[in-house]
mmCIF file of C-alpha atoms in Angstrom:
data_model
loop_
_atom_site.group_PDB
_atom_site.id
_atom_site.type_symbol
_atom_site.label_atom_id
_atom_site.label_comp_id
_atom_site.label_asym_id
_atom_site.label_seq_id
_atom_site.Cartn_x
_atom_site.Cartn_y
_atom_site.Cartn_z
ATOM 1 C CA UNK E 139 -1.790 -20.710 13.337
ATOM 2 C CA UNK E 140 -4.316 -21.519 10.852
ATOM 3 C CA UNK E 141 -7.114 -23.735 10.929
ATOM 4 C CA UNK E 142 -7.894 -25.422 6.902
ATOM 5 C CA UNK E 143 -10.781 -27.235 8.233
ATOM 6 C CA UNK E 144 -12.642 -23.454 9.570
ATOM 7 C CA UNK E 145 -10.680 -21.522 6.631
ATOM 8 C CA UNK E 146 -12.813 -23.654 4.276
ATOM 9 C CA UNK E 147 -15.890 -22.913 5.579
ATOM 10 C CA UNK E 148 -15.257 -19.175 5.331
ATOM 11 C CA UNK E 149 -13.889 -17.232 2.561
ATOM 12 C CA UNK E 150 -12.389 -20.001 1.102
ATOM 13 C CA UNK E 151 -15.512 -21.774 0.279
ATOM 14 C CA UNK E 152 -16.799 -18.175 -0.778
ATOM 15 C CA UNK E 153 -13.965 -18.013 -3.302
ATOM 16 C CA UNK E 154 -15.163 -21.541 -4.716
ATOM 17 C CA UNK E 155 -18.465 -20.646 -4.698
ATOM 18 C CA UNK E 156 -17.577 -17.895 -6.881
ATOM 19 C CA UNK E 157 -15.434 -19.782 -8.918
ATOM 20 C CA UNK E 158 -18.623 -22.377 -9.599
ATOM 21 C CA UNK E 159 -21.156 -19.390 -10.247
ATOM 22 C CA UNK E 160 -18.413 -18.015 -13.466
ATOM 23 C CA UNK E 161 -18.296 -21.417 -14.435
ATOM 24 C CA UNK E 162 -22.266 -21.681 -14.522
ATOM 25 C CA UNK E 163 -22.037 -18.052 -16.488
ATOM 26 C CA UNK E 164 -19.569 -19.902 -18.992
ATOM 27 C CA UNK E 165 -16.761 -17.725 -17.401
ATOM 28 C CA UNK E 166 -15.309 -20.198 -15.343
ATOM 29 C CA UNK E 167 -12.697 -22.858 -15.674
ATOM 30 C CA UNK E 168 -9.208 -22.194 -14.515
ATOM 31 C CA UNK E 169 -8.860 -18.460 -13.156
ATOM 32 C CA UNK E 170 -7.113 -16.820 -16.286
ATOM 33 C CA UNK E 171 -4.313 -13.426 -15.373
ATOM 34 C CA UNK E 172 -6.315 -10.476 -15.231
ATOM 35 C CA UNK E 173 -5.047 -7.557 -16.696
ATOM 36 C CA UNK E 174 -3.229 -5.135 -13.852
ATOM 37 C CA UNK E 175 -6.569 -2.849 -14.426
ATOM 38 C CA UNK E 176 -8.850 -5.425 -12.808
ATOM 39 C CA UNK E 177 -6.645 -6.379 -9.807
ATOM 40 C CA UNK E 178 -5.880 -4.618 -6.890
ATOM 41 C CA UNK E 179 -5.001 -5.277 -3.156
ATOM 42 C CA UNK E 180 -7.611 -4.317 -0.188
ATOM 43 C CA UNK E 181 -6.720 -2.424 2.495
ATOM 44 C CA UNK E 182 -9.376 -2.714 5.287
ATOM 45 C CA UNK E 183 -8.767 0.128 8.064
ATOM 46 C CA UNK E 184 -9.960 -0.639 11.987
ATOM 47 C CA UNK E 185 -10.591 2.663 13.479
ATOM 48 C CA UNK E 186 -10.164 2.054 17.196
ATOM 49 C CA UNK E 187 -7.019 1.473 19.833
ATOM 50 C CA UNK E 188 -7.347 0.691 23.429
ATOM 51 C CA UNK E 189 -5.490 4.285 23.946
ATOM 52 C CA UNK E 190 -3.675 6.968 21.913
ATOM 53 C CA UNK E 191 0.121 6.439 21.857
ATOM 54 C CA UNK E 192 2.256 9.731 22.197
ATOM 55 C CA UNK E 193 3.957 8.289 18.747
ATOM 56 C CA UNK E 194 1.331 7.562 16.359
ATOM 57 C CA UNK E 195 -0.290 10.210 13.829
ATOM 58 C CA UNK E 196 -2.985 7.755 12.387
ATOM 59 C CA UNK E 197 -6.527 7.756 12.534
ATOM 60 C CA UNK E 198 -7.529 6.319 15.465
ATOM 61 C CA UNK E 199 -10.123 6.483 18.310
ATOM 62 C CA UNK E 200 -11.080 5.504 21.948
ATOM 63 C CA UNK E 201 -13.736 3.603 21.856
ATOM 64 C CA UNK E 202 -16.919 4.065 23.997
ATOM 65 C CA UNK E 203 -19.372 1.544 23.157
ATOM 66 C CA UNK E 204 -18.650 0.581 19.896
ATOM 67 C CA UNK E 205 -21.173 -1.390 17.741
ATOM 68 C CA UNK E 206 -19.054 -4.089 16.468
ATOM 69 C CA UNK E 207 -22.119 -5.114 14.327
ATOM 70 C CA UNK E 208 -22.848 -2.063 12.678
ATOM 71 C CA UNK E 209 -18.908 -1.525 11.984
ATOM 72 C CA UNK E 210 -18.587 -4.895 10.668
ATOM 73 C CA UNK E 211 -22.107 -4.524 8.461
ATOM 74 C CA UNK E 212 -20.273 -1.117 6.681
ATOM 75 C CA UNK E 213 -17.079 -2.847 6.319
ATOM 76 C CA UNK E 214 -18.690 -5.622 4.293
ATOM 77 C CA UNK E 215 -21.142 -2.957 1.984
ATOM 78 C CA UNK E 216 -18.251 -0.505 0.989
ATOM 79 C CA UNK E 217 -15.761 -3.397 0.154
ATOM 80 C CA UNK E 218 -18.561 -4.532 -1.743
ATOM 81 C CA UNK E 219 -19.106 -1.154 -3.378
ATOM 82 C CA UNK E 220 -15.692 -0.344 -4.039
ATOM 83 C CA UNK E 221 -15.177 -3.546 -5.859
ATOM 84 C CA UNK E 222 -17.804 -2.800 -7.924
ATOM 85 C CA UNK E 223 -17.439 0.552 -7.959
ATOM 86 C CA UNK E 224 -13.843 0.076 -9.375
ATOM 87 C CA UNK E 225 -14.520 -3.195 -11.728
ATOM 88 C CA UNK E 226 -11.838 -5.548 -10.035
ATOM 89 C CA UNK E 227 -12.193 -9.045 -10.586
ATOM 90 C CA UNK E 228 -8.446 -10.400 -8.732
ATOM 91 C CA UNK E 229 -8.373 -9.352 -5.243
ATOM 92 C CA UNK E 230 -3.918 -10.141 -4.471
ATOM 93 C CA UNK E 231 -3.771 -9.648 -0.622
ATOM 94 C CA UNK E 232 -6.104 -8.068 2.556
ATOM 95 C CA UNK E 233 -4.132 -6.241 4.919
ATOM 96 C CA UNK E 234 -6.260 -4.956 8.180
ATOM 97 C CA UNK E 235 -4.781 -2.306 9.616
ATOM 98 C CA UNK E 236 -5.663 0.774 12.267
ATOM 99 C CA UNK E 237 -5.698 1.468 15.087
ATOM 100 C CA UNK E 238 -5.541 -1.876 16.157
ATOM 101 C CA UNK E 239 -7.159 -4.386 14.366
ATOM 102 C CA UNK E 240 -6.515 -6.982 16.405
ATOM 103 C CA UNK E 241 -9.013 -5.794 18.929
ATOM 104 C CA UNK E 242 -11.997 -6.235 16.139
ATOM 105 C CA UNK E 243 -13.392 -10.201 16.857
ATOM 106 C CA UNK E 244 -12.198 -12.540 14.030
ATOM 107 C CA UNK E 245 -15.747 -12.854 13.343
ATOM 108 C CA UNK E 246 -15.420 -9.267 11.725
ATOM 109 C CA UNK E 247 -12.179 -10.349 9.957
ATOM 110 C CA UNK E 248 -14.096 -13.786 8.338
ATOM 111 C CA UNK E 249 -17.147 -11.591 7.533
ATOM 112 C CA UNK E 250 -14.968 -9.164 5.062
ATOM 113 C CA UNK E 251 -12.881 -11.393 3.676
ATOM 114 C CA UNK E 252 -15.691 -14.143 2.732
ATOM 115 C CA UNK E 253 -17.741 -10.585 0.927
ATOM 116 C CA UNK E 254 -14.181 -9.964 -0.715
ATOM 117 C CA UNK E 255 -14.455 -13.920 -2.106
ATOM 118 C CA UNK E 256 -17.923 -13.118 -3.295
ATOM 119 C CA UNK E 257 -17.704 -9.993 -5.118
ATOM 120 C CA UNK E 258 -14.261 -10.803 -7.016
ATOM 121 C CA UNK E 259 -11.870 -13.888 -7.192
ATOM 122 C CA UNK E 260 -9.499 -14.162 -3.885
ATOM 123 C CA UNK E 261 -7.124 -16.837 -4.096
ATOM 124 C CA UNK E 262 -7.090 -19.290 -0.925
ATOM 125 C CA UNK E 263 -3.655 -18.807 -1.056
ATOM 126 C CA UNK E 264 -3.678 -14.611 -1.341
ATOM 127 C CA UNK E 265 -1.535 -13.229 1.831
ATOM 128 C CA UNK E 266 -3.919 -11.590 4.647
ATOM 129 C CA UNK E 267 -2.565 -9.540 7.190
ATOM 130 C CA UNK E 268 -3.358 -8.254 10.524
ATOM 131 C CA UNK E 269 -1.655 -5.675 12.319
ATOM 132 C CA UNK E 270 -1.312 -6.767 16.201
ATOM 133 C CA UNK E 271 -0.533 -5.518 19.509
ATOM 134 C CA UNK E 272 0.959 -8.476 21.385
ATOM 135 C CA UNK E 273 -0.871 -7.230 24.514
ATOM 136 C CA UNK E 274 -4.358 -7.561 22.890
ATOM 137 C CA UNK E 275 -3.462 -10.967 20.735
ATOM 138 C CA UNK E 276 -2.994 -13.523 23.089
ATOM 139 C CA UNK E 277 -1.951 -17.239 21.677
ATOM 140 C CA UNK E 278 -5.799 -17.917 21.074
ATOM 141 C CA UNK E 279 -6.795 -15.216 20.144
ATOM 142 C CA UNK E 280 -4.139 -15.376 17.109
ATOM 143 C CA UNK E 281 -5.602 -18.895 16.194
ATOM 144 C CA UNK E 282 -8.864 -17.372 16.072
ATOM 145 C CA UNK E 283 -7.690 -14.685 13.174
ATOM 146 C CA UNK E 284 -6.172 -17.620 11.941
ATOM 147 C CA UNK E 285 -9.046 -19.601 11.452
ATOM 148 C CA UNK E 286 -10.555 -16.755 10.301
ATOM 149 C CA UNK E 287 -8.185 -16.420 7.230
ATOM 150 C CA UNK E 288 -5.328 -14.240 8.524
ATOM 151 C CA UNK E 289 -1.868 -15.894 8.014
ATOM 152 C CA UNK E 290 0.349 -12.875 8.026
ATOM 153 C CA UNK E 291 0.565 -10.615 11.171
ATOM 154 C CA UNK E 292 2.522 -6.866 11.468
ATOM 155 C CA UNK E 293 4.199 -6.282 14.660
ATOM 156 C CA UNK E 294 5.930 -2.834 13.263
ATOM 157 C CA UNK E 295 8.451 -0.597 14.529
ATOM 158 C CA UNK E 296 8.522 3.491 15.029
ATOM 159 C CA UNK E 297 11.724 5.302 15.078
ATOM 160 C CA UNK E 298 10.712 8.510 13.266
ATOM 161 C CA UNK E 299 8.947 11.446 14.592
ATOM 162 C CA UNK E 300 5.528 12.119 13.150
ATOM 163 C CA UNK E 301 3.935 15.350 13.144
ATOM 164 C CA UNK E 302 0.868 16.121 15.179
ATOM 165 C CA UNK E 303 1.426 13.387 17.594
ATOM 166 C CA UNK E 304 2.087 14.263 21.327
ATOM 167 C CA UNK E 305 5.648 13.150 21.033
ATOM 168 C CA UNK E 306 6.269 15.536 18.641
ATOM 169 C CA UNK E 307 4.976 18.586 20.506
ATOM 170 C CA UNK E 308 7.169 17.329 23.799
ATOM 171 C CA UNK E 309 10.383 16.955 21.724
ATOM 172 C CA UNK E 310 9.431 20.361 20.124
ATOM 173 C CA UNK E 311 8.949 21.987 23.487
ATOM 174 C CA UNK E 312 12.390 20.829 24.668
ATOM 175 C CA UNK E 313 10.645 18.063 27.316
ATOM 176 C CA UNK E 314 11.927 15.451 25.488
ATOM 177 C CA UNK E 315 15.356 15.119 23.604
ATOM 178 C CA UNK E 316 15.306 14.649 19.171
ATOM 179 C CA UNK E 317 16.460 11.818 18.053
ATOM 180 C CA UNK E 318 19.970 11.857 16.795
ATOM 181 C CA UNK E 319 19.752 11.537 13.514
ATOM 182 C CA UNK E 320 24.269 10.816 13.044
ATOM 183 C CA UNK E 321 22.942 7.784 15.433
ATOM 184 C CA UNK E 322 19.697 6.948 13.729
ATOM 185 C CA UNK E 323 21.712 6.926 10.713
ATOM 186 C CA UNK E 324 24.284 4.429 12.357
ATOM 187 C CA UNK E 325 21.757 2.475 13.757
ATOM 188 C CA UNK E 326 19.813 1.492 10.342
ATOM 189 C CA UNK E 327 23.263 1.120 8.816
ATOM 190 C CA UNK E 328 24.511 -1.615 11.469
ATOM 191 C CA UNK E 329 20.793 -2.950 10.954
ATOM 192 C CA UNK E 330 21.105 -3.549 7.324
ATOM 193 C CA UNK E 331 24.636 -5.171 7.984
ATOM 194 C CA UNK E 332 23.225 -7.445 10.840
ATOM 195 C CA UNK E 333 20.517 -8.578 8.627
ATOM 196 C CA UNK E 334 22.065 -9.322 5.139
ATOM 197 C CA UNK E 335 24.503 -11.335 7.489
ATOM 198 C CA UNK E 336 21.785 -13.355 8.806
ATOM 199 C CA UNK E 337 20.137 -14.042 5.280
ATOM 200 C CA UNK E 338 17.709 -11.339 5.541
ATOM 201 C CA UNK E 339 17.077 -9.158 1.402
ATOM 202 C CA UNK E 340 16.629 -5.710 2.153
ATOM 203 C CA UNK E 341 13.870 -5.865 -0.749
ATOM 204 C CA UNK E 342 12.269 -2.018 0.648
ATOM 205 C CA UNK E 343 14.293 0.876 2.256
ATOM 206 C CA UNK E 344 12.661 0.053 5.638
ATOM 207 C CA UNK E 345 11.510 -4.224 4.800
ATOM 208 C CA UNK E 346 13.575 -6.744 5.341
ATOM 209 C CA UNK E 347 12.584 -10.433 4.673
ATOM 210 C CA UNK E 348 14.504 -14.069 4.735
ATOM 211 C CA UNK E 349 13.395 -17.119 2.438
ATOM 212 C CA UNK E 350 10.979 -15.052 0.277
ATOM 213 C CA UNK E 351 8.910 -13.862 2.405
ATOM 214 C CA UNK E 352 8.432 -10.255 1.606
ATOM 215 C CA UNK E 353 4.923 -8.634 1.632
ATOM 216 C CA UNK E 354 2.894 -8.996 -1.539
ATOM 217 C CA UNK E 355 0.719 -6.344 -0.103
ATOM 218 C CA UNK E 356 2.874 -3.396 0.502
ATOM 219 C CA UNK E 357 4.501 -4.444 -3.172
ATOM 220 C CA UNK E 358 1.791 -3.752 -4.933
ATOM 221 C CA UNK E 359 1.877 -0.097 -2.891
ATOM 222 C CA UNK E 360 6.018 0.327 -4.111
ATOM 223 C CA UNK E 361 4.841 -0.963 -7.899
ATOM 224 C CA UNK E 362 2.378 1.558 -8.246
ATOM 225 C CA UNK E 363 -0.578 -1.100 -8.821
ATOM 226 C CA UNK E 364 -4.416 -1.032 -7.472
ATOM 227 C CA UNK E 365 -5.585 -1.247 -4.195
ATOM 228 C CA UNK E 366 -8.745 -0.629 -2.517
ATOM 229 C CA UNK E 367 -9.259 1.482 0.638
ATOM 230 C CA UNK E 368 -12.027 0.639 2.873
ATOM 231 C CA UNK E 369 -12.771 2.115 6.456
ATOM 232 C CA UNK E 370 -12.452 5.350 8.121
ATOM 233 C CA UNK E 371 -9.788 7.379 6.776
ATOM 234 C CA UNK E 372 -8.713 4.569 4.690
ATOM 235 C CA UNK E 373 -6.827 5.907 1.268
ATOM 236 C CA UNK E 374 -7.384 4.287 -2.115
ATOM 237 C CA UNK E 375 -5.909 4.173 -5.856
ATOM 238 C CA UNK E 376 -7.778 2.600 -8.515
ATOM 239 C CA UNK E 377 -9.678 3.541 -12.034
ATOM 240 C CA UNK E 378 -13.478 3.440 -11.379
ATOM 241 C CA UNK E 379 -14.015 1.661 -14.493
ATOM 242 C CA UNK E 380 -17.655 0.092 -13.009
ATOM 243 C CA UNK E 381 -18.686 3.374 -12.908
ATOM 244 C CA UNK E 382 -17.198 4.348 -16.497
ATOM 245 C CA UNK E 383 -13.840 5.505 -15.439
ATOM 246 C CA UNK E 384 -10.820 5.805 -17.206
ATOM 247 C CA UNK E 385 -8.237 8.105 -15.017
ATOM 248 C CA UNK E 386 -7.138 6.448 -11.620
ATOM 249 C CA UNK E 387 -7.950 8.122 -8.904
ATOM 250 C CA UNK E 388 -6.327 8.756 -5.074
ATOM 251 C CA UNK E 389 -9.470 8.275 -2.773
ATOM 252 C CA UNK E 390 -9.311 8.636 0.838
ATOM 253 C CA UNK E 391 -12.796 8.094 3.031
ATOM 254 C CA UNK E 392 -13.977 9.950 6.081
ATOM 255 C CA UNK E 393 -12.231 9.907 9.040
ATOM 256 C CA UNK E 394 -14.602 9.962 11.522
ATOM 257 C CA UNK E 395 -16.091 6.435 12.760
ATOM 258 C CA UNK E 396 -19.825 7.574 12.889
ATOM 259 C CA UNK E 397 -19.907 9.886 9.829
ATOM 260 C CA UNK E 398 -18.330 6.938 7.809
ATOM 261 C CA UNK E 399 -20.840 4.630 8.747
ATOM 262 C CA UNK E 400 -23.976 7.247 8.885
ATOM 263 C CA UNK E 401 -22.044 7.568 4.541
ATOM 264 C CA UNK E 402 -22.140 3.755 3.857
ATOM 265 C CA UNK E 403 -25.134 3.189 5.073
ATOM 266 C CA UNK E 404 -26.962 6.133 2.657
ATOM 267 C CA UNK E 405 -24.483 6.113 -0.160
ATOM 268 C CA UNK E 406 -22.567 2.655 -0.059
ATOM 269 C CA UNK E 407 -19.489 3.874 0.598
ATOM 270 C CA UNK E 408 -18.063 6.855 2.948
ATOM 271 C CA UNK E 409 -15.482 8.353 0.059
ATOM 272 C CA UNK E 410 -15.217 12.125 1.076
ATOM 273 C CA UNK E 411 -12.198 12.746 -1.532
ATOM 274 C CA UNK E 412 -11.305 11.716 -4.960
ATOM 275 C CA UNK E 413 -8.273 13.520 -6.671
ATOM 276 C CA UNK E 414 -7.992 12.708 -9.964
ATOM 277 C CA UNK E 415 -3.980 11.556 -11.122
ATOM 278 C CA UNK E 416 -2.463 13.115 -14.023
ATOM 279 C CA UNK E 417 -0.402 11.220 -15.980
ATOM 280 C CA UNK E 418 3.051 13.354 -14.816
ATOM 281 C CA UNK E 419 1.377 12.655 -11.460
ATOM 282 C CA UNK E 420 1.549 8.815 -12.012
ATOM 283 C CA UNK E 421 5.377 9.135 -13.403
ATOM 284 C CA UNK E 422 6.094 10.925 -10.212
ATOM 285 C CA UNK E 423 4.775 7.835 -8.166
ATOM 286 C CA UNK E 424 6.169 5.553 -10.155
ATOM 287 C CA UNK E 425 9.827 7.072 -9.442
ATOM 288 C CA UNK E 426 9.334 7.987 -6.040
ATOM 289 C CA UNK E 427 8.006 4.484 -4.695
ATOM 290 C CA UNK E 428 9.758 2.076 -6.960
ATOM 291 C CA UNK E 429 13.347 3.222 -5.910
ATOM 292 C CA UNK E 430 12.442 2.916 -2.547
ATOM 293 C CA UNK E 431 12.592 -1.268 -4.002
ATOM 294 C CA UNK E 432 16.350 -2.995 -4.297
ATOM 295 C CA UNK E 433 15.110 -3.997 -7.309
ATOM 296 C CA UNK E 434 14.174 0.038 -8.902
ATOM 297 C CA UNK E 435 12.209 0.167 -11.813
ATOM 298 C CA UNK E 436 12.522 -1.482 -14.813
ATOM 299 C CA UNK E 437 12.055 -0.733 -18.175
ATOM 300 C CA UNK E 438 9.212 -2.468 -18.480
ATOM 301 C CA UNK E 439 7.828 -1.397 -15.762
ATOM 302 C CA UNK E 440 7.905 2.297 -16.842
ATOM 303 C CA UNK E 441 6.647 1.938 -19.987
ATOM 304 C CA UNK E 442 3.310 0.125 -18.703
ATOM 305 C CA UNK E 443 2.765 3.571 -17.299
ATOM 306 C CA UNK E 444 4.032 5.889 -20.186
ATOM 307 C CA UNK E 445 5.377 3.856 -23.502
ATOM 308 C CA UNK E 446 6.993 7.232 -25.583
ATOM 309 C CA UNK E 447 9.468 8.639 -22.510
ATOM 310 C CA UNK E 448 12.108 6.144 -21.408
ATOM 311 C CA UNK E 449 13.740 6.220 -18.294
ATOM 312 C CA UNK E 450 16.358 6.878 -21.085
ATOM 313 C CA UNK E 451 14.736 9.360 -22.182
ATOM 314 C CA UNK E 452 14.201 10.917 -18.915
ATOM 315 C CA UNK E 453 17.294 10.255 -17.117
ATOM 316 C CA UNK E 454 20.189 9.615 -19.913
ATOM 317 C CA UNK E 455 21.576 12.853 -20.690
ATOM 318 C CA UNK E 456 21.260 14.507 -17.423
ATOM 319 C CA UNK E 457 24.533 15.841 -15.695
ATOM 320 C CA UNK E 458 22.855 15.785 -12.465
ATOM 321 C CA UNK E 459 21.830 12.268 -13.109
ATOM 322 C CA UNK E 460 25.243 11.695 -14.487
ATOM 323 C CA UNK E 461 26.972 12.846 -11.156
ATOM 324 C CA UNK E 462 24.955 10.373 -9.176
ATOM 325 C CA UNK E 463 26.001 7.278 -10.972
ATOM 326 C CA UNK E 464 29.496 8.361 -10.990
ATOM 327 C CA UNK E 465 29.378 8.669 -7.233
ATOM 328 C CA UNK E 466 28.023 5.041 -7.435
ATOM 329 C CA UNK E 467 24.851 5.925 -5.795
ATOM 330 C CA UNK E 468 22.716 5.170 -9.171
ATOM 331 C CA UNK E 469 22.328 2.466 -11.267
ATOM 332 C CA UNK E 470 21.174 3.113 -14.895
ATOM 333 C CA UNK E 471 21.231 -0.295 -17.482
ATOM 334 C CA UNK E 472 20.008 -2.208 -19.561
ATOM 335 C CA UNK E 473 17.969 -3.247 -16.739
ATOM 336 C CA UNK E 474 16.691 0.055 -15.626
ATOM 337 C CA UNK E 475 17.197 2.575 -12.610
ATOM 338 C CA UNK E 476 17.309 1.874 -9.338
ATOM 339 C CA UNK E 477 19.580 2.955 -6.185
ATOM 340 C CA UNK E 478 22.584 0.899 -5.155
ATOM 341 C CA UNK E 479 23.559 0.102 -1.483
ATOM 342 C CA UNK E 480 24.959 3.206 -0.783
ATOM 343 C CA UNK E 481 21.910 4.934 -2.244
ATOM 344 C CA UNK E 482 18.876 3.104 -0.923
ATOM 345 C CA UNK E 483 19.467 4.914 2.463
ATOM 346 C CA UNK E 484 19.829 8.479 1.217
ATOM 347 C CA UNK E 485 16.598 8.037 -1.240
ATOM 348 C CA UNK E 486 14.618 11.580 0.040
ATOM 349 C CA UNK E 487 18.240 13.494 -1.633
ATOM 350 C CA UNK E 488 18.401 11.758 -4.828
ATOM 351 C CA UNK E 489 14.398 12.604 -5.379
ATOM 352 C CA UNK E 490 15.738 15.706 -4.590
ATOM 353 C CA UNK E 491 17.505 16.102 -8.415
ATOM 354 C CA UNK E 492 15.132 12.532 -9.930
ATOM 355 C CA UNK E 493 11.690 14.165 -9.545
ATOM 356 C CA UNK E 494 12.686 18.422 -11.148
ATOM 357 C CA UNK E 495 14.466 16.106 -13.953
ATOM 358 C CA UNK E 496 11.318 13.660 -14.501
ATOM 359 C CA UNK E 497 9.413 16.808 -14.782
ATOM 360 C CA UNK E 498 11.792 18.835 -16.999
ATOM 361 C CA UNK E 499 11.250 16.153 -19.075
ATOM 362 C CA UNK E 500 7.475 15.873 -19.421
ATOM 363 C CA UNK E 501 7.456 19.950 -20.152
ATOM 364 C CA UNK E 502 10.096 19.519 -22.672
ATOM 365 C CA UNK E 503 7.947 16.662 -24.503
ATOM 366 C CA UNK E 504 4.336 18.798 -23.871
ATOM 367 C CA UNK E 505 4.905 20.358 -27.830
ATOM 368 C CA UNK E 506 5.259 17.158 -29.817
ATOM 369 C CA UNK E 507 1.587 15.926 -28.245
ATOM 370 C CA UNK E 508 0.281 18.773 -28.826
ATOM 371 C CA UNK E 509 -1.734 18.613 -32.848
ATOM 372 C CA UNK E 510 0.401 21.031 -35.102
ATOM 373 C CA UNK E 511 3.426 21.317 -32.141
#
């Protein structure tokens, strides 16, 4: 689908460019592991869809006219800001979602992703997604993304019922039947089955890949890391150390199309929230998204976000805890805790008794930080 000859002439070359200006600063040479602080993914958010789907809760609109310039112009200035903004130097992965993305020109695309290669090192080989609709992403079309940079496409799925959306309202009005949830629950089960036959790791609750190729992008949402969120309505997570930060904050940007832009083009960026994250706040995360992993959470992986209270700690002496891994549902070891088969598809109930536990445990632990507790 790609084309290396027009991929080097975009954000590629931007990334070596980049690479040649460090070296001419005396911080060049090979790219050396930046520390998890200065590297987050990008999430890039498309605002418009061809219609509204009776399924889909997400911020989307109907175009009428749209100024693909303009949009493209405030894409590029708050990815730029918010890279600066938040003092990452590693961009891992793009992902371009919406609405439907795929109905942006790949010009758009290759304009963000070459300002991404300016502003902070993107590797040629960092995973870029695009979310498609088959029915506005024919064949050449595709190879134009592809040329563009994209090599990863999302083609996703909906089985669940969102709130707000029109579906919703007809099933709750008794137009339309609820889903079955004895048969939904059959149905995922036979899927998993189906696809660990055919080679496929269940690596997320709902993600399924063969040969490796699981998302890098959507990891670095289960491992609690950085990312970037740039659009309408787009959500972020990151420390905004260029601007002297030191607690990470959850940042989501204005929803409306013409408000964000009217923001970016004033201010540099159209953030309309920032919530600051506690540190029990981050723990909660942490639990919450990295069981959703086959994998769980290790003990290293904890401790880079709170070194004194082990999952030990934590999760050792409960009886509640206790009962789980009995019923074989848990896994606690030497490798750290994370859900077994049985468990991965009843995640929401163990939160249920994981998360009051995690957060008995933080009270319990508030004297001994406290000077003269």
């Amino acid at each position: 689908m790609a084309v290396p000859g027009a991929r080097a002439r975009g954000w590629v070359a931007a990334a070596r460019a980049t690479q040649r200006r460090r070296r001419a600063e005396g911080t060049g040479g090979p790219p050396r592991p930046e520390p998890p602080s200065q590297r987050a993914a990008l999430y890039v958010h498309w605002p418009y869809c061809e219609k509204r789907c009776s399924y889909c809760n997400f911020n989307k609109y109907i175009p009428r006219g749209v100024d693909e310039a303009a949009m493209r112009k405030c894409l590029v200035t708050e990815a730029q800001t918010l890279l600066r903004l938040s003092g990452v130097r590693r961009v891992e992965s793009v992902f371009f979602g919406g609405g439907t993305p795929s109905l942006a020109s790949p010009h758009t695309v290759a304009a963000v992703l070459e300002a991404v290669a300016q502003a902070a090192y993107l590797p040629a080989d960092s995973e870029v997604t695009l979310e498609a609709n088959p029915t506005s992403a024919p064949g050449s079309r595709l190879a134009a993304f592809g040329a563009a940079g994209v090599n990863r496409l999302s083609i996703g799925l909906q089985l669940s019922l969102e709130r707000g959306t029109a579906l919703f309202a007809q099933v709750q009005q008794g137009a339309l039947p609820a889903p079955d949830p004895e048969l939904a629950a059959e149905m995922y089960q036979r899927g998993r089955e189906a696809l660990g036959e055919a080679g496929f790791r269940q690596y997320e609750v709902s993600n399924f890949a063969r040969n490796g190729a699981l998302s890098t992008h959507n990891w670095t949402y289960w491992q609690c890391g950085q990312y970037l969120g740039v659009g309408p309505g787009a959500h972020g997570r990151f420390i905004p150390q260029g601007a002297g930060g030191h607690t990470r904050e959850a940042r989501i940007q204005t929803l409306e199309p013409d408000n964000w832009m009217k923001e970016v083009m004033l201010f540099g960026h159209g953030t309309r929230k920032r919530i600051p994250l506690g540190r029990l706040e981050m723990l909660e995360e942490v639990l919450a998204m990295g069981l959703r992993t086959d994998i769980g959470i290790t003990h290293q992986h904890w401790q880079q976000f709170d070194p004194q209270l082990t999952l030990w700690d934590v999760f050792g002496a409960s009886k509640e805890v206790k009962e789980l891994l009995e019923q074989g549902l848990l896994l606690l070891d030497h490798r750290g805790l994370r859900c077994s088969w049985e468990g991965l598809p009843v995640l929401d109930s163990l939160l249920l008794t994981l998360l009051p536990q995690l957060q008995e445990a933080w009270q319990q632990r508030i004297p001994s930080l406290v000077p003269g507790g």
